[in-house]
Amino acid sequence: MAWIYCVLWIFLLQITNSKAYEETEWRSGRAPHFQSNVMESPIVFPDLTSRSGSDFALQIPEECRRLGICEDIPNYPEDIVYNVIQQIERDNKTKFNRDVLEPPQIAERIGPEEETIDLCVSSERIFVPKVAQDVNKDWYIIVNDKQKPRQTFRVEICKGGESASCSSIAFFQKGYEAKCIQKYVLRNMIALDDQNEVIERPFQVPSCCSCVARVV
């Protein structure tokens, strides 16, 4: 019987030593050996999107929600984006898109205004987005800097919203109704996803204002 008690005592001693080792490792700030295969993200920063249900929720103005893209939001994470821009430019692996407005051709400037008439009133300019929606209507933070823009896109935006009527010079047969609608194209942008990583993917950009007719 004595040898049985001896074996049990050795077994209990090994368990006690093992637990004491693990507790010592955790108290010292070192993880036990079975934690050594945990991978850490190369870029670590707070969860920035409302889609993940975190405490951080993008404050999107109503006008921006209607358009699907925005140049400014109250809680844009300037410091985090600045660090991301510095890393991207330091690594030199990704090029930022920069659109510019082309000056009007000479023939366009001197030609009579009656030659062409737009059926919808719109504005064309260069847009510096801070947030944008993808094709799934999910919002993402766009990596940008208003003082020194990194990503710029030419946009044409309908004035008057989706309820704007086409020009009165346009005639449509009875039974049809015409209105101006906002058209979009997909453009690649560098953004931050809900996994806190830098990504490049297509986002919707207002491209033109078009007069369309529908049966009423």
PDB file of C-alpha atoms in Angstrom:
ATOM      1  CA  MET A   1       0.000   0.000   0.000  1.00  0.00           C
ATOM      2  CA  ALA A   2       2.886   2.389   0.704  1.00  0.00           C
ATOM      3  CA  TRP A   3       3.947   2.416  -2.943  1.00  0.00           C
ATOM      4  CA  ILE A   4       0.424   3.442  -4.019  1.00  0.00           C
ATOM      5  CA  TYR A   5       0.502   6.485  -1.700  1.00  0.00           C
ATOM      6  CA  CYS A   6       3.957   7.317  -3.048  1.00  0.00           C
ATOM      7  CA  VAL A   7       2.736   7.300  -6.675  1.00  0.00           C
ATOM      8  CA  LEU A   8      -0.301   9.446  -5.803  1.00  0.00           C
ATOM      9  CA  TRP A   9       1.899  11.920  -3.948  1.00  0.00           C
ATOM     10  CA  ILE A  10       4.275  12.261  -6.958  1.00  0.00           C
ATOM     11  CA  PHE A  11       1.301  12.736  -9.319  1.00  0.00           C
ATOM     12  CA  LEU A  12      -0.234  15.499  -7.152  1.00  0.00           C
ATOM     13  CA  LEU A  13       3.143  17.182  -6.832  1.00  0.00           C
ATOM     14  CA  GLN A  14       3.528  17.358 -10.645  1.00  0.00           C
ATOM     15  CA  ILE A  15       0.060  18.913 -11.053  1.00  0.00           C
ATOM     16  CA  THR A  16       0.775  21.488  -8.337  1.00  0.00           C
ATOM     17  CA  ASN A  17       4.111  22.460  -9.917  1.00  0.00           C
ATOM     18  CA  SER A  18       2.514  22.789 -13.351  1.00  0.00           C
ATOM     19  CA  LYS A  19      -0.225  25.131 -12.086  1.00  0.00           C
ATOM     20  CA  ALA A  20       2.283  27.170 -10.128  1.00  0.00           C
ATOM     21  CA  TYR A  21       4.410  27.572 -13.289  1.00  0.00           C
ATOM     22  CA  GLU A  22       1.449  28.817 -15.336  1.00  0.00           C
ATOM     23  CA  GLU A  23       0.371  31.243 -12.619  1.00  0.00           C
ATOM     24  CA  THR A  24       3.943  32.558 -12.373  1.00  0.00           C
ATOM     25  CA  GLU A  25       4.079  33.046 -16.160  1.00  0.00           C
ATOM     26  CA  TRP A  26       0.826  35.032 -16.226  1.00  0.00           C
ATOM     27  CA  ARG A  27       1.822  37.205 -13.239  1.00  0.00           C
ATOM     28  CA  SER A  28       5.152  37.996 -14.908  1.00  0.00           C
ATOM     29  CA  GLY A  29       3.380  39.184 -18.086  1.00  0.00           C
ATOM     30  CA  ARG A  30       4.541  36.164 -20.136  1.00  0.00           C
ATOM     31  CA  ALA A  31       1.987  33.836 -21.685  1.00  0.00           C
ATOM     32  CA  PRO A  32       2.433  30.071 -21.218  1.00  0.00           C
ATOM     33  CA  HIS A  33       4.000  28.177 -24.096  1.00  0.00           C
ATOM     34  CA  PHE A  34       0.649  27.152 -25.616  1.00  0.00           C
ATOM     35  CA  GLN A  35      -0.126  30.839 -26.343  1.00  0.00           C
ATOM     36  CA  SER A  36       2.938  31.437 -28.492  1.00  0.00           C
ATOM     37  CA  ASN A  37       1.101  30.845 -31.789  1.00  0.00           C
ATOM     38  CA  VAL A  38      -1.237  33.844 -31.379  1.00  0.00           C
ATOM     39  CA  MET A  39      -0.825  36.260 -34.331  1.00  0.00           C
ATOM     40  CA  GLU A  40      -1.015  40.024 -33.850  1.00  0.00           C
ATOM     41  CA  SER A  41      -2.243  42.470 -36.518  1.00  0.00           C
ATOM     42  CA  PRO A  42       0.517  44.678 -37.986  1.00  0.00           C
ATOM     43  CA  ILE A  43      -1.771  47.710 -37.539  1.00  0.00           C
ATOM     44  CA  VAL A  44      -3.747  47.854 -34.306  1.00  0.00           C
ATOM     45  CA  PHE A  45      -6.255  50.615 -33.636  1.00  0.00           C
ATOM     46  CA  PRO A  46      -9.804  50.928 -32.199  1.00  0.00           C
ATOM     47  CA  ASP A  47     -12.820  49.523 -33.967  1.00  0.00           C
ATOM     48  CA  LEU A  48     -13.938  52.363 -36.219  1.00  0.00           C
ATOM     49  CA  THR A  49     -17.192  51.293 -37.849  1.00  0.00           C
ATOM     50  CA  SER A  50     -20.747  51.086 -36.624  1.00  0.00           C
ATOM     51  CA  ARG A  51     -21.277  47.754 -38.428  1.00  0.00           C
ATOM     52  CA  SER A  52     -19.397  45.793 -35.761  1.00  0.00           C
ATOM     53  CA  GLY A  53     -21.596  47.127 -32.962  1.00  0.00           C
ATOM     54  CA  SER A  54     -18.709  48.767 -31.109  1.00  0.00           C
ATOM     55  CA  ASP A  55     -18.903  51.913 -28.965  1.00  0.00           C
ATOM     56  CA  PHE A  56     -17.505  53.923 -31.887  1.00  0.00           C
ATOM     57  CA  ALA A  57     -20.278  54.849 -34.348  1.00  0.00           C
ATOM     58  CA  LEU A  58     -19.734  57.049 -37.380  1.00  0.00           C
ATOM     59  CA  GLN A  59     -21.791  60.230 -37.189  1.00  0.00           C
ATOM     60  CA  ILE A  60     -23.014  60.538 -40.777  1.00  0.00           C
ATOM     61  CA  PRO A  61     -24.917  63.762 -41.636  1.00  0.00           C
ATOM     62  CA  GLU A  62     -28.288  63.236 -43.318  1.00  0.00           C
ATOM     63  CA  GLU A  63     -27.175  64.842 -46.582  1.00  0.00           C
ATOM     64  CA  CYS A  64     -24.254  62.430 -46.738  1.00  0.00           C
ATOM     65  CA  ARG A  65     -26.543  59.450 -46.105  1.00  0.00           C
ATOM     66  CA  ARG A  66     -28.647  60.519 -49.063  1.00  0.00           C
ATOM     67  CA  LEU A  67     -25.621  60.877 -51.311  1.00  0.00           C
ATOM     68  CA  GLY A  68     -23.698  57.837 -50.026  1.00  0.00           C
ATOM     69  CA  ILE A  69     -20.419  59.706 -49.646  1.00  0.00           C
ATOM     70  CA  CYS A  70     -19.205  62.518 -47.398  1.00  0.00           C
ATOM     71  CA  GLU A  71     -16.369  65.025 -47.150  1.00  0.00           C
ATOM     72  CA  ASP A  72     -16.637  65.592 -43.407  1.00  0.00           C
ATOM     73  CA  ILE A  73     -18.029  63.942 -40.274  1.00  0.00           C
ATOM     74  CA  PRO A  74     -17.859  65.178 -36.664  1.00  0.00           C
ATOM     75  CA  ASN A  75     -15.895  62.209 -35.314  1.00  0.00           C
ATOM     76  CA  TYR A  76     -13.485  61.436 -38.138  1.00  0.00           C
ATOM     77  CA  PRO A  77     -10.404  59.814 -36.475  1.00  0.00           C
ATOM     78  CA  GLU A  78      -7.809  62.303 -37.707  1.00  0.00           C
ATOM     79  CA  ASP A  79      -4.889  60.983 -35.621  1.00  0.00           C
ATOM     80  CA  ILE A  80      -5.417  57.346 -36.584  1.00  0.00           C
ATOM     81  CA  VAL A  81      -5.815  58.161 -40.280  1.00  0.00           C
ATOM     82  CA  TYR A  82      -2.706  60.358 -40.172  1.00  0.00           C
ATOM     83  CA  ASN A  83      -0.652  57.411 -38.870  1.00  0.00           C
ATOM     84  CA  VAL A  84      -2.121  55.145 -41.557  1.00  0.00           C
ATOM     85  CA  ILE A  85      -1.209  57.654 -44.286  1.00  0.00           C
ATOM     86  CA  GLN A  86       2.352  57.887 -42.970  1.00  0.00           C
ATOM     87  CA  GLN A  87       2.703  54.110 -43.036  1.00  0.00           C
ATOM     88  CA  ILE A  88       1.237  53.790 -46.549  1.00  0.00           C
ATOM     89  CA  GLU A  89       3.537  56.478 -47.933  1.00  0.00           C
ATOM     90  CA  ARG A  90       6.523  55.032 -46.095  1.00  0.00           C
ATOM     91  CA  ASP A  91       5.887  51.527 -47.483  1.00  0.00           C
ATOM     92  CA  ASN A  92       5.128  52.976 -50.948  1.00  0.00           C
ATOM     93  CA  LYS A  93       2.992  49.945 -51.862  1.00  0.00           C
ATOM     94  CA  THR A  94      -0.245  51.732 -52.739  1.00  0.00           C
ATOM     95  CA  LYS A  95      -0.877  54.814 -54.857  1.00  0.00           C
ATOM     96  CA  PHE A  96      -3.594  57.275 -53.944  1.00  0.00           C
ATOM     97  CA  ASN A  97      -6.063  58.348 -56.635  1.00  0.00           C
ATOM     98  CA  ARG A  98      -6.090  62.065 -57.523  1.00  0.00           C
ATOM     99  CA  ASP A  99      -8.652  63.349 -60.029  1.00  0.00           C
ATOM    100  CA  VAL A 100      -8.495  66.889 -61.381  1.00  0.00           C
ATOM    101  CA  LEU A 101     -11.076  68.963 -63.235  1.00  0.00           C
ATOM    102  CA  GLU A 102     -10.185  69.405 -66.886  1.00  0.00           C
ATOM    103  CA  PRO A 103     -10.401  73.008 -68.113  1.00  0.00           C
ATOM    104  CA  PRO A 104     -13.112  73.581 -70.759  1.00  0.00           C
ATOM    105  CA  GLN A 105     -12.024  73.373 -74.361  1.00  0.00           C
ATOM    106  CA  ILE A 106     -11.715  76.631 -76.313  1.00  0.00           C
ATOM    107  CA  ALA A 107     -14.609  75.685 -78.609  1.00  0.00           C
ATOM    108  CA  GLU A 108     -16.793  75.125 -75.560  1.00  0.00           C
ATOM    109  CA  ARG A 109     -15.919  78.520 -74.059  1.00  0.00           C
ATOM    110  CA  ILE A 110     -16.645  80.564 -77.212  1.00  0.00           C
ATOM    111  CA  GLY A 111     -19.591  78.571 -78.542  1.00  0.00           C
ATOM    112  CA  PRO A 112     -23.179  79.854 -78.114  1.00  0.00           C
ATOM    113  CA  GLU A 113     -24.938  78.692 -74.953  1.00  0.00           C
ATOM    114  CA  GLU A 114     -27.909  77.479 -77.017  1.00  0.00           C
ATOM    115  CA  GLU A 115     -25.869  74.684 -78.644  1.00  0.00           C
ATOM    116  CA  THR A 116     -26.300  72.315 -75.712  1.00  0.00           C
ATOM    117  CA  ILE A 117     -28.735  72.523 -72.823  1.00  0.00           C
ATOM    118  CA  ASP A 118     -28.570  70.267 -69.792  1.00  0.00           C
ATOM    119  CA  LEU A 119     -31.912  68.744 -68.876  1.00  0.00           C
ATOM    120  CA  CYS A 120     -30.867  68.546 -65.216  1.00  0.00           C
ATOM    121  CA  VAL A 121     -29.189  71.116 -63.004  1.00  0.00           C
ATOM    122  CA  SER A 122     -26.019  69.727 -61.432  1.00  0.00           C
ATOM    123  CA  SER A 123     -22.683  70.770 -59.996  1.00  0.00           C
ATOM    124  CA  GLU A 124     -19.314  69.336 -60.936  1.00  0.00           C
ATOM    125  CA  ARG A 125     -16.329  69.514 -58.611  1.00  0.00           C
ATOM    126  CA  ILE A 126     -13.490  67.612 -56.973  1.00  0.00           C
ATOM    127  CA  PHE A 127     -14.544  65.629 -53.920  1.00  0.00           C
ATOM    128  CA  VAL A 128     -12.261  64.741 -50.975  1.00  0.00           C
ATOM    129  CA  PRO A 129     -14.179  61.892 -49.258  1.00  0.00           C
ATOM    130  CA  LYS A 130     -13.817  61.020 -45.579  1.00  0.00           C
ATOM    131  CA  VAL A 131     -16.456  58.257 -45.521  1.00  0.00           C
ATOM    132  CA  ALA A 132     -18.228  56.364 -48.298  1.00  0.00           C
ATOM    133  CA  GLN A 133     -20.609  53.471 -48.935  1.00  0.00           C
ATOM    134  CA  ASP A 134     -19.775  50.364 -50.889  1.00  0.00           C
ATOM    135  CA  VAL A 135     -22.246  48.464 -53.084  1.00  0.00           C
ATOM    136  CA  ASN A 136     -23.673  46.769 -49.976  1.00  0.00           C
ATOM    137  CA  LYS A 137     -24.478  50.170 -48.410  1.00  0.00           C
ATOM    138  CA  ASP A 138     -21.869  49.624 -45.686  1.00  0.00           C
ATOM    139  CA  TRP A 139     -19.981  52.725 -44.531  1.00  0.00           C
ATOM    140  CA  TYR A 140     -16.190  52.820 -44.426  1.00  0.00           C
ATOM    141  CA  ILE A 141     -13.695  55.424 -43.295  1.00  0.00           C
ATOM    142  CA  ILE A 142     -11.749  56.688 -46.306  1.00  0.00           C
ATOM    143  CA  VAL A 143      -8.086  57.424 -45.701  1.00  0.00           C
ATOM    144  CA  ASN A 144      -7.748  61.134 -46.458  1.00  0.00           C
ATOM    145  CA  ASP A 145      -6.527  64.527 -45.288  1.00  0.00           C
ATOM    146  CA  LYS A 146      -8.544  67.675 -46.022  1.00  0.00           C
ATOM    147  CA  GLN A 147      -5.533  69.985 -45.644  1.00  0.00           C
ATOM    148  CA  LYS A 148      -3.400  67.823 -47.920  1.00  0.00           C
ATOM    149  CA  PRO A 149      -5.832  65.612 -49.878  1.00  0.00           C
ATOM    150  CA  ARG A 150      -4.569  62.120 -50.698  1.00  0.00           C
ATOM    151  CA  GLN A 151      -7.636  60.798 -52.540  1.00  0.00           C
ATOM    152  CA  THR A 152      -9.680  63.076 -54.804  1.00  0.00           C
ATOM    153  CA  PHE A 153     -12.531  62.185 -57.157  1.00  0.00           C
ATOM    154  CA  ARG A 154     -14.445  64.122 -59.777  1.00  0.00           C
ATOM    155  CA  VAL A 155     -18.152  64.132 -58.964  1.00  0.00           C
ATOM    156  CA  GLU A 156     -21.290  65.511 -60.569  1.00  0.00           C
ATOM    157  CA  ILE A 157     -24.153  65.943 -58.117  1.00  0.00           C
ATOM    158  CA  CYS A 158     -27.814  66.659 -58.878  1.00  0.00           C
ATOM    159  CA  LYS A 159     -29.109  69.909 -57.416  1.00  0.00           C
ATOM    160  CA  GLY A 160     -32.488  69.594 -55.778  1.00  0.00           C
ATOM    161  CA  GLY A 161     -32.106  65.931 -54.855  1.00  0.00           C
ATOM    162  CA  GLU A 162     -34.055  63.013 -56.294  1.00  0.00           C
ATOM    163  CA  SER A 163     -37.250  65.095 -56.528  1.00  0.00           C
ATOM    164  CA  ALA A 164     -35.813  67.556 -59.064  1.00  0.00           C
ATOM    165  CA  SER A 165     -37.712  67.813 -62.335  1.00  0.00           C
ATOM    166  CA  CYS A 166     -36.141  67.744 -65.767  1.00  0.00           C
ATOM    167  CA  SER A 167     -35.960  70.943 -67.802  1.00  0.00           C
ATOM    168  CA  SER A 168     -39.306  72.215 -69.074  1.00  0.00           C
ATOM    169  CA  ILE A 169     -37.996  72.175 -72.646  1.00  0.00           C
ATOM    170  CA  ALA A 170     -38.101  68.365 -72.597  1.00  0.00           C
ATOM    171  CA  PHE A 171     -41.425  67.012 -73.889  1.00  0.00           C
ATOM    172  CA  PHE A 172     -42.705  63.582 -72.888  1.00  0.00           C
ATOM    173  CA  GLN A 173     -45.785  61.789 -74.113  1.00  0.00           C
ATOM    174  CA  LYS A 174     -48.828  61.527 -71.915  1.00  0.00           C
ATOM    175  CA  GLY A 175     -48.486  58.769 -69.345  1.00  0.00           C
ATOM    176  CA  TYR A 176     -44.795  59.423 -68.663  1.00  0.00           C
ATOM    177  CA  GLU A 177     -43.138  61.342 -65.877  1.00  0.00           C
ATOM    178  CA  ALA A 178     -39.581  62.625 -66.010  1.00  0.00           C
ATOM    179  CA  LYS A 179     -37.194  63.481 -63.190  1.00  0.00           C
ATOM    180  CA  CYS A 180     -33.482  63.884 -62.566  1.00  0.00           C
ATOM    181  CA  ILE A 181     -31.714  61.004 -60.852  1.00  0.00           C
ATOM    182  CA  GLN A 182     -28.217  60.651 -59.484  1.00  0.00           C
ATOM    183  CA  LYS A 183     -26.021  58.138 -61.292  1.00  0.00           C
ATOM    184  CA  TYR A 184     -22.996  56.461 -59.695  1.00  0.00           C
ATOM    185  CA  VAL A 185     -19.811  54.709 -60.745  1.00  0.00           C
ATOM    186  CA  LEU A 186     -17.554  52.450 -58.697  1.00  0.00           C
ATOM    187  CA  ARG A 187     -14.122  53.855 -57.899  1.00  0.00           C
ATOM    188  CA  ASN A 188     -11.358  52.208 -55.914  1.00  0.00           C
ATOM    189  CA  MET A 189     -10.475  53.893 -52.622  1.00  0.00           C
ATOM    190  CA  ILE A 190      -8.128  53.136 -49.759  1.00  0.00           C
ATOM    191  CA  ALA A 191     -10.163  52.691 -46.588  1.00  0.00           C
ATOM    192  CA  LEU A 192     -10.308  51.115 -43.139  1.00  0.00           C
ATOM    193  CA  ASP A 193     -12.478  48.009 -42.720  1.00  0.00           C
ATOM    194  CA  ASP A 194     -14.281  46.671 -39.653  1.00  0.00           C
ATOM    195  CA  GLN A 195     -11.278  44.459 -38.878  1.00  0.00           C
ATOM    196  CA  ASN A 196      -9.137  47.559 -38.372  1.00  0.00           C
ATOM    197  CA  GLU A 197      -7.066  46.934 -41.492  1.00  0.00           C
ATOM    198  CA  VAL A 198      -6.202  49.060 -44.515  1.00  0.00           C
ATOM    199  CA  ILE A 199      -8.048  47.857 -47.616  1.00  0.00           C
ATOM    200  CA  GLU A 200      -8.548  48.966 -51.216  1.00  0.00           C
ATOM    201  CA  ARG A 201     -11.973  48.317 -52.698  1.00  0.00           C
ATOM    202  CA  PRO A 202     -14.629  49.987 -54.920  1.00  0.00           C
ATOM    203  CA  PHE A 203     -16.993  52.607 -53.522  1.00  0.00           C
ATOM    204  CA  GLN A 204     -19.899  54.477 -55.080  1.00  0.00           C
ATOM    205  CA  VAL A 205     -19.079  57.932 -56.427  1.00  0.00           C
ATOM    206  CA  PRO A 206     -21.706  60.318 -57.887  1.00  0.00           C
ATOM    207  CA  SER A 207     -20.844  60.471 -61.585  1.00  0.00           C
ATOM    208  CA  CYS A 208     -23.627  62.356 -63.367  1.00  0.00           C
ATOM    209  CA  CYS A 209     -27.164  63.709 -63.132  1.00  0.00           C
ATOM    210  CA  SER A 210     -29.471  62.116 -65.678  1.00  0.00           C
ATOM    211  CA  CYS A 211     -33.007  62.914 -66.828  1.00  0.00           C
ATOM    212  CA  VAL A 212     -35.070  59.711 -67.011  1.00  0.00           C
ATOM    213  CA  ALA A 213     -38.723  58.985 -67.727  1.00  0.00           C
ATOM    214  CA  ARG A 214     -41.019  56.417 -66.184  1.00  0.00           C
ATOM    215  CA  VAL A 215     -44.598  55.273 -66.800  1.00  0.00           C
ATOM    216  CA  VAL A 216     -47.118  56.776 -64.377  1.00  0.00           C
TER     217      VAL A 216
END
